[in-house]
Amino acid sequence: LEAWLPGQPTDPPVPRVAVVGAGIAGASVVRALRALGCEPCHIEAQHLGAGASGNPAALVTPRLDAGLGPLAALFAQAYGRALRRYGTTPSAVLARGVRHLASGSKDPARFAKIAESDLFEPGALVVGPGTLGLSDALTVDPAAILSAWCGEILRAQVTSLSRDDGVWSLWDPQGDLVTKAEVVILAGGYSQLWPSPDLRPVRGQVSWTTGGEQAPATAWGGYLIPTARGLLFGATHDRDDEGLEVRQTDHARNRATLAEGFPDLAARLELEPLEGRAALRASTTDYMPLAGPARGAEPGLLLLGGFGSRGFCLAPLLGEHVAALALGAPSPLSAEHIDLVDPGRFARRAARRGRTAG
């Protein structure tokens, strides 16, 4: 069926859009904006992947939810979109396939239920003794993705916003104007700019080797993924800790996590020196991302973040959703899924319980 509206088509004016942040969230929404015909002003204070998106490798897997409801369907859709986007990005894919190891007595039944569902492509999930294999999961190179998707960057630190006559002004720490735009998308992870009480920092440190030993990508209570020169594993998970220094104690914690899944490998790597990196993940109180209009803000301020440890799975799809909101285009999400990621959901829930959020 086709619907036709009488008269000549008219293209609405494309607003000026500013995107703050050059991690996987910012890169994804910039790629989506360009695909819709908008050339945004992309702003980053440091460098590509300066935050949680800057590790040498990243794992692209969905959240495995045996409830098989709307939340599981959203992650399955995001996973499929991420595989397609990274699969067509040059040099992005380092390896394919990942095993999930059972870490509790209920995991085998959970694995079987998910594999028997119709959320994923036929044959994409394979159940084995104590394992669930995802044949199309990816290990990706964050640097290759960010470089391909971001393009030209305006190097500036944005510390405040103001709005006058429908136009946002973005200001640096010295009070100088960075740029103006009708729409601002905050995609910089956990920062002082986020007008959301529902976001909290979670410090994570990863460890990696450079000795050349390889192993297949695997997830359990931790994860192990190959890089171009060795293996990356971890990661620590410390709420409300904003320290960014690399800690030897956290290397030891990551070695202990590796030993839980791969005791022989951990023993072989016991004396090998480790490199590492610490960054802040942005997590919400309900462990779901924020993608949509900022709650309680004036029009034209959109949020994209709160991904926790699933940024490389969620960002491509939710970047397309936020880009569609910015330009008045159709969203790839259903109304039900839009509600799941809407930043205003916390206020609605509080109102239903008879109290004020925030």
PDB file of C-alpha atoms in Angstrom, residues 62-292:
ATOM      1  CA  PRO A  62      23.257  -8.250  23.207  1.00  0.00           C
ATOM      2  CA  ARG A  63      21.850  -8.363  26.681  1.00  0.00           C
ATOM      3  CA  LEU A  64      20.557 -11.927  27.036  1.00  0.00           C
ATOM      4  CA  ASP A  65      17.097 -11.560  28.564  1.00  0.00           C
ATOM      5  CA  ALA A  66      15.112 -14.795  28.965  1.00  0.00           C
ATOM      6  CA  GLY A  67      11.940 -12.772  29.563  1.00  0.00           C
ATOM      7  CA  LEU A  68      11.736 -12.431  25.757  1.00  0.00           C
ATOM      8  CA  GLY A  69       9.634  -9.272  26.121  1.00  0.00           C
ATOM      9  CA  PRO A  70      10.021  -5.744  24.765  1.00  0.00           C
ATOM     10  CA  LEU A  71      13.378  -5.211  26.471  1.00  0.00           C
ATOM     11  CA  ALA A  72      14.823  -8.379  24.935  1.00  0.00           C
ATOM     12  CA  ALA A  73      13.414  -7.403  21.540  1.00  0.00           C
ATOM     13  CA  LEU A  74      15.015  -3.943  21.749  1.00  0.00           C
ATOM     14  CA  PHE A  75      18.451  -5.420  22.464  1.00  0.00           C
ATOM     15  CA  ALA A  76      18.028  -7.952  19.661  1.00  0.00           C
ATOM     16  CA  GLN A  77      17.129  -5.159  17.204  1.00  0.00           C
ATOM     17  CA  ALA A  78      20.072  -3.045  18.389  1.00  0.00           C
ATOM     18  CA  TYR A  79      22.418  -6.034  18.082  1.00  0.00           C
ATOM     19  CA  GLY A  80      21.341  -6.723  14.510  1.00  0.00           C
ATOM     20  CA  ARG A  81      21.742  -3.068  13.541  1.00  0.00           C
ATOM     21  CA  ALA A  82      25.209  -2.918  15.135  1.00  0.00           C
ATOM     22  CA  LEU A  83      26.380  -6.021  13.256  1.00  0.00           C
ATOM     23  CA  ARG A  84      25.311  -4.509   9.940  1.00  0.00           C
ATOM     24  CA  ARG A  85      26.855  -1.100  10.599  1.00  0.00           C
ATOM     25  CA  TYR A  86      30.216  -2.436  11.812  1.00  0.00           C
ATOM     26  CA  GLY A  87      30.297  -5.114   9.145  1.00  0.00           C
ATOM     27  CA  THR A  88      30.369  -2.440   6.440  1.00  0.00           C
ATOM     28  CA  THR A  89      32.913  -0.201   8.203  1.00  0.00           C
ATOM     29  CA  PRO A  90      36.467  -0.787   6.898  1.00  0.00           C
ATOM     30  CA  SER A  91      38.883  -2.390   9.395  1.00  0.00           C
ATOM     31  CA  ALA A  92      36.242  -2.368  12.155  1.00  0.00           C
ATOM     32  CA  VAL A  93      35.907  -6.122  12.739  1.00  0.00           C
ATOM     33  CA  LEU A  94      38.773  -7.875  14.552  1.00  0.00           C
ATOM     34  CA  ALA A  95      37.063 -11.251  15.124  1.00  0.00           C
ATOM     35  CA  ARG A  96      33.706 -12.972  14.853  1.00  0.00           C
ATOM     36  CA  GLY A  97      31.881 -15.185  17.340  1.00  0.00           C
ATOM     37  CA  VAL A  98      31.696 -15.279  21.129  1.00  0.00           C
ATOM     38  CA  ARG A  99      30.938 -17.901  23.751  1.00  0.00           C
ATOM     39  CA  HIS A 100      28.922 -17.182  26.876  1.00  0.00           C
ATOM     40  CA  LEU A 101      29.857 -19.504  29.736  1.00  0.00           C
ATOM     41  CA  ALA A 102      27.256 -20.539  32.296  1.00  0.00           C
ATOM     42  CA  SER A 103      28.071 -18.938  35.642  1.00  0.00           C
ATOM     43  CA  GLY A 104      25.047 -20.223  37.596  1.00  0.00           C
ATOM     44  CA  SER A 105      22.794 -23.261  37.784  1.00  0.00           C
ATOM     45  CA  LYS A 106      19.964 -21.473  35.942  1.00  0.00           C
ATOM     46  CA  ASP A 107      22.077 -20.359  32.988  1.00  0.00           C
ATOM     47  CA  PRO A 108      21.762 -23.528  30.833  1.00  0.00           C
ATOM     48  CA  ALA A 109      17.947 -23.306  30.883  1.00  0.00           C
ATOM     49  CA  ARG A 110      18.130 -19.571  30.231  1.00  0.00           C
ATOM     50  CA  PHE A 111      20.484 -20.117  27.302  1.00  0.00           C
ATOM     51  CA  ALA A 112      18.158 -22.735  25.803  1.00  0.00           C
ATOM     52  CA  LYS A 113      15.099 -20.500  26.119  1.00  0.00           C
ATOM     53  CA  ILE A 114      16.820 -17.583  24.409  1.00  0.00           C
ATOM     54  CA  ALA A 115      18.238 -19.762  21.631  1.00  0.00           C
ATOM     55  CA  GLU A 116      14.776 -21.224  20.913  1.00  0.00           C
ATOM     56  CA  SER A 117      13.190 -17.776  20.575  1.00  0.00           C
ATOM     57  CA  ASP A 118      12.676 -15.930  17.298  1.00  0.00           C
ATOM     58  CA  LEU A 119      14.514 -12.780  18.429  1.00  0.00           C
ATOM     59  CA  PHE A 120      17.699 -13.595  16.506  1.00  0.00           C
ATOM     60  CA  GLU A 121      18.554 -14.911  13.071  1.00  0.00           C
ATOM     61  CA  PRO A 122      18.043 -18.697  12.675  1.00  0.00           C
ATOM     62  CA  GLY A 123      21.177 -20.574  13.718  1.00  0.00           C
ATOM     63  CA  ALA A 124      22.856 -17.505  15.182  1.00  0.00           C
ATOM     64  CA  LEU A 125      22.675 -18.910  18.740  1.00  0.00           C
ATOM     65  CA  VAL A 126      23.971 -22.405  19.498  1.00  0.00           C
ATOM     66  CA  VAL A 127      23.610 -24.075  22.900  1.00  0.00           C
ATOM     67  CA  GLY A 128      26.403 -26.391  24.060  1.00  0.00           C
ATOM     68  CA  PRO A 129      27.321 -27.997  27.380  1.00  0.00           C
ATOM     69  CA  GLY A 130      27.300 -25.015  29.722  1.00  0.00           C
ATOM     70  CA  THR A 131      27.726 -22.532  26.864  1.00  0.00           C
ATOM     71  CA  LEU A 132      25.789 -20.325  24.493  1.00  0.00           C
ATOM     72  CA  GLY A 133      27.578 -19.488  21.271  1.00  0.00           C
ATOM     73  CA  LEU A 134      26.785 -16.361  19.237  1.00  0.00           C
ATOM     74  CA  SER A 135      28.244 -17.036  15.822  1.00  0.00           C
ATOM     75  CA  ASP A 136      27.723 -13.503  14.489  1.00  0.00           C
ATOM     76  CA  ALA A 137      28.879 -11.539  17.555  1.00  0.00           C
ATOM     77  CA  LEU A 138      31.808  -9.237  16.895  1.00  0.00           C
ATOM     78  CA  THR A 139      35.022  -8.054  18.435  1.00  0.00           C
ATOM     79  CA  VAL A 140      35.597  -4.604  16.967  1.00  0.00           C
ATOM     80  CA  ASP A 141      38.307  -1.959  16.829  1.00  0.00           C
ATOM     81  CA  PRO A 142      36.820   1.186  18.428  1.00  0.00           C
ATOM     82  CA  ALA A 143      39.446   3.467  16.870  1.00  0.00           C
ATOM     83  CA  ALA A 144      38.573   2.335  13.340  1.00  0.00           C
ATOM     84  CA  ILE A 145      34.854   2.909  13.917  1.00  0.00           C
ATOM     85  CA  LEU A 146      35.246   6.334  15.514  1.00  0.00           C
ATOM     86  CA  SER A 147      37.648   7.479  12.809  1.00  0.00           C
ATOM     87  CA  ALA A 148      35.296   6.359  10.037  1.00  0.00           C
ATOM     88  CA  TRP A 149      32.114   7.793  11.538  1.00  0.00           C
ATOM     89  CA  CYS A 150      33.163  11.037  13.228  1.00  0.00           C
ATOM     90  CA  GLY A 151      34.809  13.036  10.470  1.00  0.00           C
ATOM     91  CA  GLU A 152      35.829  16.610  11.263  1.00  0.00           C
ATOM     92  CA  ILE A 153      35.877  17.493  14.980  1.00  0.00           C
ATOM     93  CA  LEU A 154      35.721  20.900  16.640  1.00  0.00           C
ATOM     94  CA  ARG A 155      38.120  20.711  19.589  1.00  0.00           C
ATOM     95  CA  ALA A 156      36.459  22.527  22.464  1.00  0.00           C
ATOM     96  CA  GLN A 157      35.216  21.907  25.978  1.00  0.00           C
ATOM     97  CA  VAL A 158      31.551  22.707  26.508  1.00  0.00           C
ATOM     98  CA  THR A 159      30.731  23.450  30.146  1.00  0.00           C
ATOM     99  CA  SER A 160      27.393  25.251  29.925  1.00  0.00           C
ATOM    100  CA  LEU A 161      24.374  25.784  27.699  1.00  0.00           C
ATOM    101  CA  SER A 162      21.855  28.582  27.332  1.00  0.00           C
ATOM    102  CA  ARG A 163      18.853  29.057  25.060  1.00  0.00           C
ATOM    103  CA  ASP A 164      17.418  32.250  23.630  1.00  0.00           C
ATOM    104  CA  ASP A 165      14.758  32.688  20.959  1.00  0.00           C
ATOM    105  CA  GLY A 166      14.835  29.009  20.009  1.00  0.00           C
ATOM    106  CA  VAL A 167      18.624  28.817  19.640  1.00  0.00           C
ATOM    107  CA  TRP A 168      21.052  27.074  21.984  1.00  0.00           C
ATOM    108  CA  SER A 169      24.423  28.621  22.766  1.00  0.00           C
ATOM    109  CA  LEU A 170      27.279  26.362  23.877  1.00  0.00           C
ATOM    110  CA  TRP A 171      29.932  27.944  26.113  1.00  0.00           C
ATOM    111  CA  ASP A 172      33.454  26.923  27.128  1.00  0.00           C
ATOM    112  CA  PRO A 173      35.004  27.251  30.631  1.00  0.00           C
ATOM    113  CA  GLN A 174      36.217  30.808  29.892  1.00  0.00           C
ATOM    114  CA  GLY A 175      32.717  31.920  28.936  1.00  0.00           C
ATOM    115  CA  ASP A 176      33.506  32.075  25.227  1.00  0.00           C
ATOM    116  CA  LEU A 177      30.957  30.930  22.677  1.00  0.00           C
ATOM    117  CA  VAL A 178      31.753  27.559  21.068  1.00  0.00           C
ATOM    118  CA  THR A 179      28.819  27.425  18.635  1.00  0.00           C
ATOM    119  CA  LYS A 180      25.084  27.945  18.266  1.00  0.00           C
ATOM    120  CA  ALA A 181      22.475  25.426  17.147  1.00  0.00           C
ATOM    121  CA  GLU A 182      18.744  24.815  17.177  1.00  0.00           C
ATOM    122  CA  VAL A 183      19.336  21.252  18.434  1.00  0.00           C
ATOM    123  CA  VAL A 184      21.994  20.036  20.879  1.00  0.00           C
ATOM    124  CA  ILE A 185      22.692  16.332  21.391  1.00  0.00           C
ATOM    125  CA  LEU A 186      24.675  15.460  24.515  1.00  0.00           C
ATOM    126  CA  ALA A 187      26.529  12.217  23.782  1.00  0.00           C
ATOM    127  CA  GLY A 188      29.562  12.639  25.990  1.00  0.00           C
ATOM    128  CA  GLY A 189      28.878   9.974  28.607  1.00  0.00           C
ATOM    129  CA  TYR A 190      28.988  10.928  32.274  1.00  0.00           C
ATOM    130  CA  SER A 191      29.639  14.668  32.537  1.00  0.00           C
ATOM    131  CA  GLN A 192      28.458  17.795  34.307  1.00  0.00           C
ATOM    132  CA  LEU A 193      26.435  18.803  31.255  1.00  0.00           C
ATOM    133  CA  TRP A 194      23.933  15.978  31.618  1.00  0.00           C
ATOM    134  CA  PRO A 195      20.726  17.414  33.138  1.00  0.00           C
ATOM    135  CA  SER A 196      19.722  14.027  34.533  1.00  0.00           C
ATOM    136  CA  PRO A 197      19.641  12.824  38.136  1.00  0.00           C
ATOM    137  CA  ASP A 198      19.185   9.295  36.803  1.00  0.00           C
ATOM    138  CA  LEU A 199      22.788   8.884  35.592  1.00  0.00           C
ATOM    139  CA  ARG A 200      25.693   7.719  37.723  1.00  0.00           C
ATOM    140  CA  PRO A 201      29.382   7.011  37.066  1.00  0.00           C
ATOM    141  CA  VAL A 202      30.760   3.467  37.121  1.00  0.00           C
ATOM    142  CA  ARG A 203      34.539   3.185  36.958  1.00  0.00           C
ATOM    143  CA  GLY A 204      35.894   0.336  34.866  1.00  0.00           C
ATOM    144  CA  GLN A 205      39.502  -0.712  34.335  1.00  0.00           C
ATOM    145  CA  VAL A 206      40.513  -3.198  31.636  1.00  0.00           C
ATOM    146  CA  SER A 207      43.812  -5.050  31.344  1.00  0.00           C
ATOM    147  CA  TRP A 208      45.545  -6.307  28.227  1.00  0.00           C
ATOM    148  CA  THR A 209      48.626  -8.156  27.083  1.00  0.00           C
ATOM    149  CA  THR A 210      50.860  -7.431  24.101  1.00  0.00           C
ATOM    150  CA  GLY A 211      52.731 -10.746  23.942  1.00  0.00           C
ATOM    151  CA  GLY A 212      50.781 -12.096  21.011  1.00  0.00           C
ATOM    152  CA  GLU A 213      48.887 -14.947  22.695  1.00  0.00           C
ATOM    153  CA  GLN A 214      45.355 -15.290  21.329  1.00  0.00           C
ATOM    154  CA  ALA A 215      42.110 -16.882  22.492  1.00  0.00           C
ATOM    155  CA  PRO A 216      38.490 -16.788  21.271  1.00  0.00           C
ATOM    156  CA  ALA A 217      36.164 -14.083  22.594  1.00  0.00           C
ATOM    157  CA  THR A 218      34.362 -15.342  25.686  1.00  0.00           C
ATOM    158  CA  ALA A 219      32.033 -13.819  28.298  1.00  0.00           C
ATOM    159  CA  TRP A 220      31.141 -15.067  31.789  1.00  0.00           C
ATOM    160  CA  GLY A 221      31.279 -12.949  34.941  1.00  0.00           C
ATOM    161  CA  GLY A 222      34.032 -11.145  33.018  1.00  0.00           C
ATOM    162  CA  TYR A 223      35.101 -11.165  29.398  1.00  0.00           C
ATOM    163  CA  LEU A 224      38.127 -12.077  27.282  1.00  0.00           C
ATOM    164  CA  ILE A 225      38.579 -10.677  23.776  1.00  0.00           C
ATOM    165  CA  PRO A 226      41.415 -10.748  21.246  1.00  0.00           C
ATOM    166  CA  THR A 227      43.186  -7.594  20.148  1.00  0.00           C
ATOM    167  CA  ALA A 228      45.630  -7.052  17.306  1.00  0.00           C
ATOM    168  CA  ARG A 229      48.579  -7.806  19.642  1.00  0.00           C
ATOM    169  CA  GLY A 230      47.234  -9.962  22.448  1.00  0.00           C
ATOM    170  CA  LEU A 231      44.275 -10.331  24.791  1.00  0.00           C
ATOM    171  CA  LEU A 232      42.092  -7.835  26.642  1.00  0.00           C
ATOM    172  CA  PHE A 233      40.176  -8.902  29.752  1.00  0.00           C
ATOM    173  CA  GLY A 234      38.295  -7.522  32.726  1.00  0.00           C
ATOM    174  CA  ALA A 235      36.685  -5.353  33.675  1.00  0.00           C
ATOM    175  CA  THR A 236      36.289  -3.873  37.116  1.00  0.00           C
ATOM    176  CA  HIS A 237      32.951  -2.317  38.007  1.00  0.00           C
ATOM    177  CA  ASP A 238      33.022   0.311  40.761  1.00  0.00           C
ATOM    178  CA  ARG A 239      30.042   2.610  41.227  1.00  0.00           C
ATOM    179  CA  ASP A 240      30.544   6.254  42.162  1.00  0.00           C
ATOM    180  CA  ASP A 241      34.327   5.982  41.750  1.00  0.00           C
ATOM    181  CA  GLU A 242      35.586   8.628  39.310  1.00  0.00           C
ATOM    182  CA  GLY A 243      39.307   7.907  39.460  1.00  0.00           C
ATOM    183  CA  LEU A 244      40.931   7.478  36.046  1.00  0.00           C
ATOM    184  CA  GLU A 245      44.389   6.291  37.101  1.00  0.00           C
ATOM    185  CA  VAL A 246      45.452   2.727  36.241  1.00  0.00           C
ATOM    186  CA  ARG A 247      45.657   0.713  39.459  1.00  0.00           C
ATOM    187  CA  GLN A 248      47.772  -2.403  40.056  1.00  0.00           C
ATOM    188  CA  THR A 249      45.127  -3.646  42.475  1.00  0.00           C
ATOM    189  CA  ASP A 250      42.602  -3.587  39.631  1.00  0.00           C
ATOM    190  CA  HIS A 251      45.010  -5.485  37.364  1.00  0.00           C
ATOM    191  CA  ALA A 252      45.067  -8.123  40.115  1.00  0.00           C
ATOM    192  CA  ARG A 253      41.256  -8.158  40.237  1.00  0.00           C
ATOM    193  CA  ASN A 254      41.108  -8.624  36.479  1.00  0.00           C
ATOM    194  CA  ARG A 255      43.621 -11.499  36.672  1.00  0.00           C
ATOM    195  CA  ALA A 256      41.409 -13.139  39.319  1.00  0.00           C
ATOM    196  CA  THR A 257      38.341 -12.745  37.091  1.00  0.00           C
ATOM    197  CA  LEU A 258      40.254 -14.281  34.174  1.00  0.00           C
ATOM    198  CA  ALA A 259      41.256 -17.234  36.376  1.00  0.00           C
ATOM    199  CA  GLU A 260      37.584 -17.946  37.096  1.00  0.00           C
ATOM    200  CA  GLY A 261      36.889 -18.573  33.411  1.00  0.00           C
ATOM    201  CA  PHE A 262      40.318 -19.609  32.109  1.00  0.00           C
ATOM    202  CA  PRO A 263      42.565 -20.878  34.926  1.00  0.00           C
ATOM    203  CA  ASP A 264      45.206 -22.356  32.573  1.00  0.00           C
ATOM    204  CA  LEU A 265      45.420 -19.168  30.504  1.00  0.00           C
ATOM    205  CA  ALA A 266      45.600 -17.037  33.647  1.00  0.00           C
ATOM    206  CA  ALA A 267      48.493 -19.173  34.887  1.00  0.00           C
ATOM    207  CA  ARG A 268      50.372 -18.731  31.591  1.00  0.00           C
ATOM    208  CA  LEU A 269      49.869 -14.973  31.743  1.00  0.00           C
ATOM    209  CA  GLU A 270      50.729 -14.660  35.434  1.00  0.00           C
ATOM    210  CA  LEU A 271      54.133 -13.104  34.860  1.00  0.00           C
ATOM    211  CA  GLU A 272      53.332 -11.244  31.650  1.00  0.00           C
ATOM    212  CA  PRO A 273      53.218  -7.464  32.103  1.00  0.00           C
ATOM    213  CA  LEU A 274      49.851  -5.823  31.630  1.00  0.00           C
ATOM    214  CA  GLU A 275      48.797  -2.554  30.124  1.00  0.00           C
ATOM    215  CA  GLY A 276      45.522  -1.003  31.157  1.00  0.00           C
ATOM    216  CA  ARG A 277      43.059   1.801  30.940  1.00  0.00           C
ATOM    217  CA  ALA A 278      40.389   3.181  33.266  1.00  0.00           C
ATOM    218  CA  ALA A 279      37.313   5.096  32.182  1.00  0.00           C
ATOM    219  CA  LEU A 280      33.872   6.042  33.461  1.00  0.00           C
ATOM    220  CA  ARG A 281      30.855   4.231  32.130  1.00  0.00           C
ATOM    221  CA  ALA A 282      27.558   6.078  32.408  1.00  0.00           C
ATOM    222  CA  SER A 283      24.866   3.903  33.954  1.00  0.00           C
ATOM    223  CA  THR A 284      21.233   4.536  34.867  1.00  0.00           C
ATOM    224  CA  THR A 285      19.330   3.321  37.888  1.00  0.00           C
ATOM    225  CA  ASP A 286      17.294   0.897  35.756  1.00  0.00           C
ATOM    226  CA  TYR A 287      20.278  -0.173  33.611  1.00  0.00           C
ATOM    227  CA  MET A 288      18.596   1.045  30.426  1.00  0.00           C
ATOM    228  CA  PRO A 289      19.997   3.789  28.164  1.00  0.00           C
ATOM    229  CA  LEU A 290      18.799   7.357  27.766  1.00  0.00           C
ATOM    230  CA  ALA A 291      17.883   8.310  24.202  1.00  0.00           C
ATOM    231  CA  GLY A 292      15.530  11.214  23.631  1.00  0.00           C
TER     232      GLY A 292
END
